[in-house]
Amino acid sequence: MQNDPQRGWNRREFVSASALIALALGVPAAAVSLTRLESEEAPSNGQRLMMKEVSQLVIPRSATPGAGDVGAGDFAILALAHGLDGSRSPLKDPTAYARFARNDGSIRHVAWLEKELDGRTGGSFLKAPAAQRLAAVKAVDAEAFASRESESPWKAIKGLILTGYYTSEVGGAQELRYEPVPGRFDPDLPLTPDFRAISNDWTAVDFG
């Protein structure tokens, strides 16, 4: 069943992403989840599936769920629409992405990524074989980070996928080892195969 893109932002699947956006922006969650975005900002079903798949490729499922599994794709869509981490700031050279530029010089990241990945996989990223999808994302990533000066929209997208994952319960309290108050400083810790990095990000805790 097709979702009405205007209403899609307010449906249940965006609730957890909205709560994290609210924490980052310092506003009530309702102010995010009920915000009426411009119609061109609302994602299509295909764009949401693409962002879920891309998130899963950035952080695949292992002993813990991947970024796509925990909704990092939806988080990134909302975060980009609300300008988290400066993602609605004008680029220094918006002409390089003129097709996806808003009137204020900022970029429609999700539309850009959809076009970019479709072009690299023969017309449909979501229908391409898994190996081809992974190769396309790796290529975009390598090009974006080839230089510090690059303004590739991928940098903001990837950063927000990581933010969404590591501020989720799974990322912050299962993949990382949650320590509310880290203990004494120990410069030499034994490294074992099951060692996990430590997180004290309280937003990743499930309070019931």
mmCIF file of C-alpha atoms in Angstrom:
data_model
loop_
_atom_site.group_PDB
_atom_site.id
_atom_site.type_symbol
_atom_site.label_atom_id
_atom_site.label_comp_id
_atom_site.label_asym_id
_atom_site.label_seq_id
_atom_site.Cartn_x
_atom_site.Cartn_y
_atom_site.Cartn_z
ATOM 1 C CA MET A 1 0.000 0.000 0.000
ATOM 2 C CA GLN A 2 1.342 3.405 -0.944
ATOM 3 C CA ASN A 3 1.729 5.988 1.795
ATOM 4 C CA ASP A 4 0.567 9.539 1.325
ATOM 5 C CA PRO A 5 3.952 11.338 1.339
ATOM 6 C CA GLN A 6 2.446 14.350 3.084
ATOM 7 C CA ARG A 7 1.210 12.177 5.954
ATOM 8 C CA GLY A 8 4.112 9.741 5.965
ATOM 9 C CA TRP A 9 6.162 11.958 8.242
ATOM 10 C CA ASN A 10 3.620 11.607 11.036
ATOM 11 C CA ARG A 11 3.178 7.840 11.066
ATOM 12 C CA ARG A 12 4.241 5.458 13.778
ATOM 13 C CA GLU A 13 7.464 4.333 12.135
ATOM 14 C CA PHE A 14 8.937 7.837 12.504
ATOM 15 C CA VAL A 15 8.258 8.148 16.237
ATOM 16 C CA SER A 16 11.604 6.886 17.496
ATOM 17 C CA ALA A 17 13.528 8.877 14.907
ATOM 18 C CA SER A 18 11.555 11.983 15.842
ATOM 19 C CA ALA A 19 12.394 11.543 19.519
ATOM 20 C CA LEU A 20 16.111 11.486 18.757
ATOM 21 C CA ILE A 21 15.836 14.507 16.469
ATOM 22 C CA ALA A 22 14.029 16.340 19.265
ATOM 23 C CA LEU A 23 16.851 15.543 21.687
ATOM 24 C CA ALA A 24 19.397 16.868 19.232
ATOM 25 C CA LEU A 25 17.443 20.056 18.485
ATOM 26 C CA GLY A 26 16.295 20.646 22.059
ATOM 27 C CA VAL A 27 12.593 20.777 21.211
ATOM 28 C CA PRO A 28 9.589 18.627 22.235
ATOM 29 C CA ALA A 29 9.240 15.421 20.232
ATOM 30 C CA ALA A 30 5.761 16.417 19.109
ATOM 31 C CA ALA A 31 7.201 19.498 17.464
ATOM 32 C CA VAL A 32 9.241 17.253 15.203
ATOM 33 C CA SER A 33 6.860 14.387 14.508
ATOM 34 C CA LEU A 34 3.941 16.710 13.724
ATOM 35 C CA THR A 35 5.859 19.259 11.693
ATOM 36 C CA ARG A 36 4.404 19.762 8.229
ATOM 37 C CA LEU A 37 7.317 19.632 5.839
ATOM 38 C CA GLU A 38 7.139 20.881 2.282
ATOM 39 C CA SER A 39 5.834 18.231 -0.082
ATOM 40 C CA GLU A 40 9.190 17.981 -1.837
ATOM 41 C CA GLU A 41 10.862 17.087 1.457
ATOM 42 C CA ALA A 42 8.597 14.114 2.182
ATOM 43 C CA PRO A 43 10.300 10.866 1.108
ATOM 44 C CA SER A 44 8.777 8.415 -1.317
ATOM 45 C CA ASN A 45 8.482 4.780 -0.302
ATOM 46 C CA GLY A 46 11.385 4.045 -2.639
ATOM 47 C CA GLN A 47 13.565 6.659 -0.973
ATOM 48 C CA ARG A 48 12.817 5.257 2.466
ATOM 49 C CA LEU A 49 13.725 1.744 1.294
ATOM 50 C CA MET A 50 16.896 3.081 -0.304
ATOM 51 C CA MET A 51 17.929 4.858 2.915
ATOM 52 C CA LYS A 52 17.231 1.707 4.924
ATOM 53 C CA GLU A 53 19.384 -0.373 2.579
ATOM 54 C CA VAL A 54 22.171 2.216 2.496
ATOM 55 C CA SER A 55 22.156 2.421 6.294
ATOM 56 C CA GLN A 56 22.440 -1.359 6.481
ATOM 57 C CA LEU A 57 25.437 -1.254 4.153
ATOM 58 C CA VAL A 58 27.125 1.426 6.254
ATOM 59 C CA ILE A 59 26.673 -0.624 9.457
ATOM 60 C CA PRO A 60 25.747 -4.213 8.540
ATOM 61 C CA ARG A 61 24.050 -6.687 10.850
ATOM 62 C CA SER A 62 26.528 -8.692 12.922
ATOM 63 C CA ALA A 63 26.087 -9.914 16.484
ATOM 64 C CA THR A 64 23.831 -6.875 16.831
ATOM 65 C CA PRO A 65 21.263 -5.434 14.380
ATOM 66 C CA GLY A 66 22.509 -3.186 11.595
ATOM 67 C CA ALA A 67 21.764 0.494 11.086
ATOM 68 C CA GLY A 68 18.935 -0.267 8.678
ATOM 69 C CA ASP A 69 17.375 -2.643 11.201
ATOM 70 C CA VAL A 70 17.135 0.049 13.892
ATOM 71 C CA GLY A 71 15.656 2.775 11.665
ATOM 72 C CA ALA A 72 18.772 4.865 11.058
ATOM 73 C CA GLY A 73 17.549 5.518 7.516
ATOM 74 C CA ASP A 74 14.356 7.190 8.731
ATOM 75 C CA PHE A 75 16.354 9.075 11.327
ATOM 76 C CA ALA A 76 18.683 10.421 8.635
ATOM 77 C CA ILE A 77 15.754 11.483 6.436
ATOM 78 C CA LEU A 78 14.190 13.463 9.262
ATOM 79 C CA ALA A 79 17.533 14.843 10.399
ATOM 80 C CA LEU A 80 18.360 16.076 6.905
ATOM 81 C CA ALA A 81 14.941 17.687 6.521
ATOM 82 C CA HIS A 82 15.356 19.507 9.834
ATOM 83 C CA GLY A 83 18.922 20.612 9.101
ATOM 84 C CA LEU A 84 20.700 18.606 11.789
ATOM 85 C CA ASP A 85 24.500 19.026 11.777
ATOM 86 C CA GLY A 86 24.227 21.939 9.355
ATOM 87 C CA SER A 87 22.694 19.831 6.592
ATOM 88 C CA ARG A 88 20.407 22.692 5.515
ATOM 89 C CA SER A 89 23.287 25.173 5.244
ATOM 90 C CA PRO A 90 24.113 26.479 1.743
ATOM 91 C CA LEU A 91 27.066 24.845 0.045
ATOM 92 C CA LYS A 92 30.032 26.984 -0.948
ATOM 93 C CA ASP A 93 29.557 25.790 -4.515
ATOM 94 C CA PRO A 94 25.913 24.723 -4.954
ATOM 95 C CA THR A 95 26.307 24.775 -8.751
ATOM 96 C CA ALA A 96 27.983 21.378 -8.542
ATOM 97 C CA TYR A 97 24.630 19.968 -7.352
ATOM 98 C CA ALA A 98 22.321 22.515 -8.997
ATOM 99 C CA ARG A 99 19.721 19.911 -9.921
ATOM 100 C CA PHE A 100 19.157 19.148 -6.234
ATOM 101 C CA ALA A 101 19.594 22.646 -4.816
ATOM 102 C CA ARG A 102 16.898 24.458 -2.866
ATOM 103 C CA ASN A 103 16.357 28.177 -3.300
ATOM 104 C CA ASP A 104 18.537 28.832 -0.248
ATOM 105 C CA GLY A 105 21.512 26.962 -1.730
ATOM 106 C CA SER A 106 21.178 23.857 0.435
ATOM 107 C CA ILE A 107 20.891 20.393 -1.073
ATOM 108 C CA ARG A 108 18.130 17.777 -1.128
ATOM 109 C CA HIS A 109 20.417 15.011 0.046
ATOM 110 C CA VAL A 110 18.051 12.057 -0.304
ATOM 111 C CA ALA A 111 17.049 12.949 -3.866
ATOM 112 C CA TRP A 112 20.713 13.363 -4.765
ATOM 113 C CA LEU A 113 21.660 9.991 -3.287
ATOM 114 C CA GLU A 114 18.787 8.224 -5.027
ATOM 115 C CA LYS A 115 19.864 9.597 -8.418
ATOM 116 C CA GLU A 116 23.533 8.903 -7.724
ATOM 117 C CA LEU A 117 23.032 5.276 -6.705
ATOM 118 C CA ASP A 118 20.494 4.535 -9.427
ATOM 119 C CA GLY A 119 22.977 5.818 -11.992
ATOM 120 C CA ARG A 120 25.756 3.640 -10.634
ATOM 121 C CA THR A 121 23.661 0.466 -10.650
ATOM 122 C CA GLY A 122 22.146 0.596 -14.095
ATOM 123 C CA GLY A 123 18.980 2.493 -13.264
ATOM 124 C CA SER A 124 17.638 0.966 -10.050
ATOM 125 C CA PHE A 125 19.724 0.672 -6.914
ATOM 126 C CA LEU A 126 17.090 -1.334 -5.051
ATOM 127 C CA LYS A 127 16.760 -3.903 -7.857
ATOM 128 C CA ALA A 128 20.501 -4.325 -8.357
ATOM 129 C CA PRO A 129 22.361 -7.390 -6.993
ATOM 130 C CA ALA A 130 23.683 -7.028 -3.450
ATOM 131 C CA ALA A 131 27.323 -6.883 -4.567
ATOM 132 C CA GLN A 132 26.536 -4.089 -7.016
ATOM 133 C CA ARG A 133 24.684 -2.101 -4.361
ATOM 134 C CA LEU A 134 27.623 -2.405 -1.990
ATOM 135 C CA ALA A 135 30.095 -1.395 -4.702
ATOM 136 C CA ALA A 136 28.024 1.686 -5.541
ATOM 137 C CA VAL A 137 27.927 2.865 -1.928
ATOM 138 C CA LYS A 138 31.650 2.202 -1.500
ATOM 139 C CA ALA A 139 32.392 4.240 -4.627
ATOM 140 C CA VAL A 140 30.299 7.187 -3.422
ATOM 141 C CA ASP A 141 32.014 7.005 -0.039
ATOM 142 C CA ALA A 142 35.524 6.885 -1.504
ATOM 143 C CA GLU A 143 34.868 9.859 -3.761
ATOM 144 C CA ALA A 144 33.286 11.924 -0.973
ATOM 145 C CA PHE A 145 36.210 11.447 1.404
ATOM 146 C CA ALA A 146 38.962 11.677 -1.200
ATOM 147 C CA SER A 147 39.586 15.256 -0.070
ATOM 148 C CA ARG A 148 38.743 17.329 2.986
ATOM 149 C CA GLU A 149 37.443 20.099 0.737
ATOM 150 C CA SER A 150 34.769 17.918 -0.845
ATOM 151 C CA GLU A 151 31.206 19.136 -0.261
ATOM 152 C CA SER A 152 29.669 15.830 -1.302
ATOM 153 C CA PRO A 153 26.185 15.400 0.193
ATOM 154 C CA TRP A 154 27.244 11.888 1.187
ATOM 155 C CA LYS A 155 29.301 13.252 4.084
ATOM 156 C CA ALA A 156 26.193 14.593 5.823
ATOM 157 C CA ILE A 157 24.144 11.498 4.983
ATOM 158 C CA LYS A 158 26.732 9.068 6.345
ATOM 159 C CA GLY A 159 27.321 11.171 9.442
ATOM 160 C CA LEU A 160 23.628 11.202 10.290
ATOM 161 C CA ILE A 161 23.271 7.467 9.682
ATOM 162 C CA LEU A 162 26.047 6.952 12.231
ATOM 163 C CA THR A 163 24.400 9.408 14.628
ATOM 164 C CA GLY A 164 21.068 7.622 14.281
ATOM 165 C CA TYR A 165 22.633 4.239 14.940
ATOM 166 C CA TYR A 166 24.792 5.177 17.905
ATOM 167 C CA THR A 167 22.005 7.117 19.602
ATOM 168 C CA SER A 168 19.705 4.111 19.308
ATOM 169 C CA GLU A 169 19.470 1.566 22.110
ATOM 170 C CA VAL A 170 21.136 -1.074 19.970
ATOM 171 C CA GLY A 171 24.026 1.109 18.871
ATOM 172 C CA GLY A 172 24.624 2.870 22.163
ATOM 173 C CA ALA A 173 23.960 0.082 24.651
ATOM 174 C CA GLN A 174 24.399 -3.214 22.781
ATOM 175 C CA GLU A 175 27.089 -2.689 20.157
ATOM 176 C CA LEU A 176 28.903 -0.350 22.535
ATOM 177 C CA ARG A 177 29.343 -1.237 26.189
ATOM 178 C CA TYR A 178 27.220 1.213 28.133
ATOM 179 C CA GLU A 179 28.849 2.781 31.196
ATOM 180 C CA PRO A 180 26.746 5.579 32.783
ATOM 181 C CA VAL A 181 29.750 6.763 34.794
ATOM 182 C CA PRO A 182 33.034 5.536 33.347
ATOM 183 C CA GLY A 183 35.455 4.267 35.984
ATOM 184 C CA ARG A 184 39.061 5.137 36.685
ATOM 185 C CA PHE A 185 41.438 5.999 33.893
ATOM 186 C CA ASP A 186 43.334 2.913 32.844
ATOM 187 C CA PRO A 187 45.764 3.522 29.964
ATOM 188 C CA ASP A 188 46.380 -0.173 29.297
ATOM 189 C CA LEU A 189 43.300 -2.372 28.914
ATOM 190 C CA PRO A 190 43.502 -6.025 27.860
ATOM 191 C CA LEU A 191 42.087 -6.416 24.346
ATOM 192 C CA THR A 192 40.105 -9.605 23.870
ATOM 193 C CA PRO A 193 38.034 -10.759 20.873
ATOM 194 C CA ASP A 194 34.794 -9.863 22.663
ATOM 195 C CA PHE A 195 35.926 -6.360 23.710
ATOM 196 C CA ARG A 196 33.433 -3.590 22.940
ATOM 197 C CA ALA A 197 34.049 0.135 22.929
ATOM 198 C CA ILE A 198 32.429 2.043 25.793
ATOM 199 C CA SER A 199 29.496 4.443 25.513
ATOM 200 C CA ASN A 200 27.982 6.683 28.171
ATOM 201 C CA ASP A 201 25.339 8.198 25.882
ATOM 202 C CA TRP A 202 22.191 8.178 28.018
ATOM 203 C CA THR A 203 19.946 8.701 24.974
ATOM 204 C CA ALA A 204 20.625 5.098 23.982
ATOM 205 C CA VAL A 205 19.080 3.649 27.129
ATOM 206 C CA ASP A 206 15.581 2.221 27.068
ATOM 207 C CA PHE A 207 13.750 3.731 30.047
ATOM 208 C CA GLY A 208 10.639 1.642 29.467
#
